[in-house]
Amino acid sequence: MTGLPCAGKTTIAKMLQKFIPDLALLDGDELRKWLPTKNDFSRVGRSEHNKAVAHIAKLLTEHKVSVCVSLVSPYKENRDDARVIIGEGCRFIELYVKCSVTICETRDVKGMYKRAKNGEIKQFTGVDDVYEVPSKPSMIIDTEKTALQHAIGCILQFLDDSDCVSPRTLGHKIVE
C-alpha cells in the first residue's frame, strides 16, 4: 500500500489482518524504528528504506507468508524497485490509498503536517516533498469516499478474483 502520510494505509492493513489469517504487516513507521535508514528521509534514504522493506517482504513470501506492506513510498522509482525485488503477479499488488493532503492533515494525531509546515520536519511528503501518484496501480481505495468496511470488502474481493487468496483462507466472511 502506498499513499500520503495519514491516508489510512495502516488502518486498512490492520483491519485486513482480521480477515486474512497469518498476514504479516510491514508498516513503514514501525520498521523505521529498526532499520538503519530510520532518520534519513532524503530521497536516497527513502529509496534504501523501501528496498530493505521490499527484500523483507520477498523473504517472507518465499516462505509462503502473506505480506501487506504499508509505506508512503512516495516515488515511482521506489514502487518500481519493489515490484522488481518482490516479483509480479500475486506476489506484488500495488494498492494506492488515495486521500487529499487536507483530509490527511485532519487525521494527523501526531501533528506531523503542522510541524512540517512550521519547518520542524524537513522533506515531509505532501508538504515540502512530492508524492508521485501511481499511474497504474492494481487497485485504488479512496479513503475520503470509501468507508473502511467497504474498502476491506473490495480488497478481499480483488484478492479473491485475482486468485491471490481464496475465500476458504479468509478468517472471516468477506464484508461489504
mmCIF file of C-alpha atoms in Angstrom:
data_model
loop_
_atom_site.group_PDB
_atom_site.id
_atom_site.type_symbol
_atom_site.label_atom_id
_atom_site.label_comp_id
_atom_site.label_asym_id
_atom_site.label_seq_id
_atom_site.Cartn_x
_atom_site.Cartn_y
_atom_site.Cartn_z
ATOM 1 C CA MET A 1 0.000 0.000 0.000
ATOM 2 C CA THR A 2 1.209 3.442 -0.906
ATOM 3 C CA GLY A 3 -0.230 6.848 -0.114
ATOM 4 C CA LEU A 4 0.336 10.083 1.746
ATOM 5 C CA PRO A 5 1.063 10.032 5.475
ATOM 6 C CA CYS A 6 -2.248 9.609 7.365
ATOM 7 C CA ALA A 7 -4.145 8.454 4.255
ATOM 8 C CA GLY A 8 -5.275 5.277 6.050
ATOM 9 C CA LYS A 9 -2.728 2.651 4.970
ATOM 10 C CA THR A 10 -2.002 1.254 8.412
ATOM 11 C CA THR A 11 -5.663 1.307 9.426
ATOM 12 C CA ILE A 12 -6.572 -0.720 6.336
ATOM 13 C CA ALA A 13 -3.644 -3.107 6.831
ATOM 14 C CA LYS A 14 -4.544 -3.800 10.468
ATOM 15 C CA MET A 15 -8.152 -4.477 9.507
ATOM 16 C CA LEU A 16 -7.021 -6.850 6.733
ATOM 17 C CA GLN A 17 -5.142 -8.864 9.360
ATOM 18 C CA LYS A 18 -8.509 -9.688 10.936
ATOM 19 C CA PHE A 19 -9.674 -11.303 7.701
ATOM 20 C CA ILE A 20 -6.512 -12.985 6.424
ATOM 21 C CA PRO A 21 -5.020 -15.367 8.972
ATOM 22 C CA ASP A 22 -1.259 -15.055 9.461
ATOM 23 C CA LEU A 23 -0.990 -11.893 7.330
ATOM 24 C CA ALA A 24 2.330 -10.242 8.124
ATOM 25 C CA LEU A 25 2.168 -6.460 8.285
ATOM 26 C CA LEU A 26 5.276 -4.487 7.380
ATOM 27 C CA ASP A 27 4.441 -0.966 8.460
ATOM 28 C CA GLY A 28 6.750 1.864 7.449
ATOM 29 C CA ASP A 29 6.529 3.734 10.770
ATOM 30 C CA GLU A 30 7.259 0.599 12.777
ATOM 31 C CA LEU A 31 10.126 -0.531 10.535
ATOM 32 C CA ARG A 32 11.736 2.918 10.611
ATOM 33 C CA LYS A 33 12.458 2.305 14.301
ATOM 34 C CA TRP A 34 14.645 -0.697 13.484
ATOM 35 C CA LEU A 35 16.183 -0.271 10.044
ATOM 36 C CA PRO A 36 19.449 1.661 9.563
ATOM 37 C CA THR A 37 17.712 4.355 7.470
ATOM 38 C CA LYS A 38 15.357 5.309 10.323
ATOM 39 C CA ASN A 39 16.173 9.021 10.388
ATOM 40 C CA ASP A 40 17.100 9.519 6.739
ATOM 41 C CA PHE A 41 14.148 10.988 4.855
ATOM 42 C CA SER A 42 16.230 12.144 1.902
ATOM 43 C CA ARG A 43 15.316 10.706 -1.480
ATOM 44 C CA VAL A 44 18.270 8.301 -1.261
ATOM 45 C CA GLY A 45 17.406 7.362 2.335
ATOM 46 C CA ARG A 46 13.786 6.676 1.445
ATOM 47 C CA SER A 47 14.848 4.592 -1.543
ATOM 48 C CA GLU A 48 17.193 2.497 0.610
ATOM 49 C CA HIS A 49 14.484 2.075 3.253
ATOM 50 C CA ASN A 50 11.927 0.969 0.667
ATOM 51 C CA LYS A 51 14.373 -1.510 -0.906
ATOM 52 C CA ALA A 52 15.100 -3.024 2.508
ATOM 53 C CA VAL A 53 11.372 -3.419 3.205
ATOM 54 C CA ALA A 54 10.840 -4.972 -0.239
ATOM 55 C CA HIS A 55 13.590 -7.512 0.474
ATOM 56 C CA ILE A 56 11.983 -8.413 3.808
ATOM 57 C CA ALA A 57 8.630 -8.851 2.032
ATOM 58 C CA LYS A 58 10.259 -11.047 -0.601
ATOM 59 C CA LEU A 59 11.859 -13.273 2.034
ATOM 60 C CA LEU A 60 8.530 -13.694 3.785
ATOM 61 C CA THR A 61 6.660 -14.518 0.568
ATOM 62 C CA GLU A 62 9.321 -17.077 -0.362
ATOM 63 C CA HIS A 63 8.347 -18.835 2.878
ATOM 64 C CA LYS A 64 4.656 -18.746 1.939
ATOM 65 C CA VAL A 65 3.820 -15.901 4.312
ATOM 66 C CA SER A 66 1.257 -13.423 3.025
ATOM 67 C CA VAL A 67 2.566 -9.885 3.458
ATOM 68 C CA CYS A 68 0.940 -6.476 3.496
ATOM 69 C CA VAL A 69 3.395 -3.592 3.192
ATOM 70 C CA SER A 70 2.182 -0.193 4.361
ATOM 71 C CA LEU A 71 4.618 2.519 3.228
ATOM 72 C CA VAL A 72 4.314 6.070 1.984
ATOM 73 C CA SER A 73 6.676 5.036 -0.837
ATOM 74 C CA PRO A 74 6.419 8.491 -2.411
ATOM 75 C CA TYR A 75 8.420 7.955 -5.589
ATOM 76 C CA LYS A 76 7.514 5.908 -8.640
ATOM 77 C CA GLU A 77 11.058 4.526 -8.755
ATOM 78 C CA ASN A 78 10.612 3.101 -5.213
ATOM 79 C CA ARG A 79 7.483 1.228 -6.212
ATOM 80 C CA ASP A 80 9.121 0.032 -9.446
ATOM 81 C CA ASP A 81 12.119 -1.235 -7.460
ATOM 82 C CA ALA A 82 9.796 -3.095 -5.058
ATOM 83 C CA ARG A 83 7.934 -4.649 -7.994
ATOM 84 C CA VAL A 84 11.244 -5.990 -9.371
ATOM 85 C CA ILE A 85 12.527 -7.175 -5.983
ATOM 86 C CA ILE A 86 9.305 -8.912 -4.965
ATOM 87 C CA GLY A 87 8.078 -10.054 -8.365
ATOM 88 C CA GLU A 88 4.907 -9.650 -10.399
ATOM 89 C CA GLY A 89 1.520 -11.322 -10.235
ATOM 90 C CA CYS A 90 0.096 -12.252 -6.871
ATOM 91 C CA ARG A 91 3.456 -11.576 -5.348
ATOM 92 C CA PHE A 92 3.146 -7.817 -5.947
ATOM 93 C CA ILE A 93 -0.064 -5.825 -5.901
ATOM 94 C CA GLU A 94 0.169 -2.039 -5.803
ATOM 95 C CA LEU A 95 -2.730 -0.593 -3.819
ATOM 96 C CA TYR A 96 -2.940 3.197 -3.848
ATOM 97 C CA VAL A 97 -4.610 4.592 -0.734
ATOM 98 C CA LYS A 98 -5.877 7.887 -2.087
ATOM 99 C CA CYS A 99 -6.580 10.843 0.181
ATOM 100 C CA SER A 100 -6.087 14.592 -0.119
ATOM 101 C CA VAL A 101 -3.461 16.403 1.932
ATOM 102 C CA THR A 102 -6.270 18.427 3.528
ATOM 103 C CA ILE A 103 -8.000 15.326 4.903
ATOM 104 C CA CYS A 104 -4.689 13.684 5.858
ATOM 105 C CA GLU A 105 -3.911 16.755 7.959
ATOM 106 C CA THR A 106 -7.188 16.369 9.873
ATOM 107 C CA ARG A 107 -6.325 12.716 10.629
ATOM 108 C CA ASP A 108 -2.804 13.510 11.813
ATOM 109 C CA VAL A 109 -2.851 12.770 15.554
ATOM 110 C CA LYS A 110 0.951 13.108 15.780
ATOM 111 C CA GLY A 111 0.942 16.671 14.417
ATOM 112 C CA MET A 112 3.453 15.867 11.671
ATOM 113 C CA TYR A 113 1.827 18.034 8.996
ATOM 114 C CA LYS A 114 1.725 21.040 11.336
ATOM 115 C CA ARG A 115 5.357 20.523 12.338
ATOM 116 C CA ALA A 116 6.356 20.177 8.667
ATOM 117 C CA LYS A 117 4.540 23.393 7.772
ATOM 118 C CA ASN A 118 6.341 25.117 10.656
ATOM 119 C CA GLY A 119 9.683 23.894 9.292
ATOM 120 C CA GLU A 120 10.297 21.478 12.174
ATOM 121 C CA ILE A 121 10.195 18.413 9.878
ATOM 122 C CA LYS A 122 12.077 18.647 6.598
ATOM 123 C CA GLN A 123 11.282 16.720 3.396
ATOM 124 C CA PHE A 124 7.832 15.723 4.632
ATOM 125 C CA THR A 125 5.797 14.061 1.893
ATOM 126 C CA GLY A 126 2.801 16.154 0.944
ATOM 127 C CA VAL A 127 4.215 19.386 2.396
ATOM 128 C CA ASP A 128 7.740 20.062 1.143
ATOM 129 C CA ASP A 129 8.409 16.804 -0.676
ATOM 130 C CA VAL A 130 6.500 15.340 -3.579
ATOM 131 C CA TYR A 131 4.242 12.303 -3.623
ATOM 132 C CA GLU A 132 4.168 10.787 -7.100
ATOM 133 C CA VAL A 133 0.689 9.327 -7.544
ATOM 134 C CA PRO A 134 0.828 5.818 -9.052
ATOM 135 C CA SER A 135 -0.099 5.872 -12.744
ATOM 136 C CA LYS A 136 -1.418 2.302 -12.957
ATOM 137 C CA PRO A 137 -1.973 0.814 -9.509
ATOM 138 C CA SER A 138 -3.592 -2.601 -9.230
ATOM 139 C CA MET A 139 -6.292 -1.021 -7.089
ATOM 140 C CA ILE A 140 -7.286 2.379 -5.661
ATOM 141 C CA ILE A 141 -9.019 2.875 -2.342
ATOM 142 C CA ASP A 142 -10.189 6.461 -1.825
ATOM 143 C CA THR A 143 -10.411 6.777 1.953
ATOM 144 C CA GLU A 144 -12.246 10.091 1.713
ATOM 145 C CA LYS A 145 -15.166 8.463 -0.090
ATOM 146 C CA THR A 146 -14.999 4.820 0.998
ATOM 147 C CA ALA A 147 -15.898 3.507 4.447
ATOM 148 C CA LEU A 148 -13.325 1.192 5.995
ATOM 149 C CA GLN A 149 -15.554 -1.911 5.979
ATOM 150 C CA HIS A 150 -16.422 -1.383 2.316
ATOM 151 C CA ALA A 151 -12.748 -0.828 1.435
ATOM 152 C CA ILE A 152 -11.814 -4.093 3.154
ATOM 153 C CA GLY A 153 -14.561 -5.928 1.281
ATOM 154 C CA CYS A 154 -13.311 -4.509 -2.033
ATOM 155 C CA ILE A 155 -9.721 -5.505 -1.289
ATOM 156 C CA LEU A 156 -10.673 -9.032 -0.222
ATOM 157 C CA GLN A 157 -12.828 -9.422 -3.327
ATOM 158 C CA PHE A 158 -9.950 -8.191 -5.505
ATOM 159 C CA LEU A 159 -7.587 -10.708 -3.885
ATOM 160 C CA ASP A 160 -10.143 -13.487 -4.373
ATOM 161 C CA ASP A 161 -10.801 -12.505 -8.013
ATOM 162 C CA SER A 162 -7.041 -12.412 -8.635
ATOM 163 C CA ASP A 163 -6.642 -15.893 -7.108
ATOM 164 C CA CYS A 164 -4.218 -14.435 -4.585
ATOM 165 C CA VAL A 165 -6.327 -15.541 -1.660
ATOM 166 C CA SER A 166 -9.361 -17.784 -1.695
ATOM 167 C CA PRO A 167 -12.438 -17.367 0.489
ATOM 168 C CA ARG A 168 -11.529 -20.533 2.388
ATOM 169 C CA THR A 169 -8.274 -18.923 3.585
ATOM 170 C CA LEU A 170 -10.110 -15.890 4.935
ATOM 171 C CA GLY A 171 -10.558 -15.778 8.695
ATOM 172 C CA HIS A 172 -13.974 -14.129 8.469
ATOM 173 C CA LYS A 173 -16.671 -13.688 5.883
ATOM 174 C CA ILE A 174 -15.961 -11.004 3.280
ATOM 175 C CA VAL A 175 -17.647 -7.771 4.334
ATOM 176 C CA GLU A 176 -19.383 -5.318 2.048
#
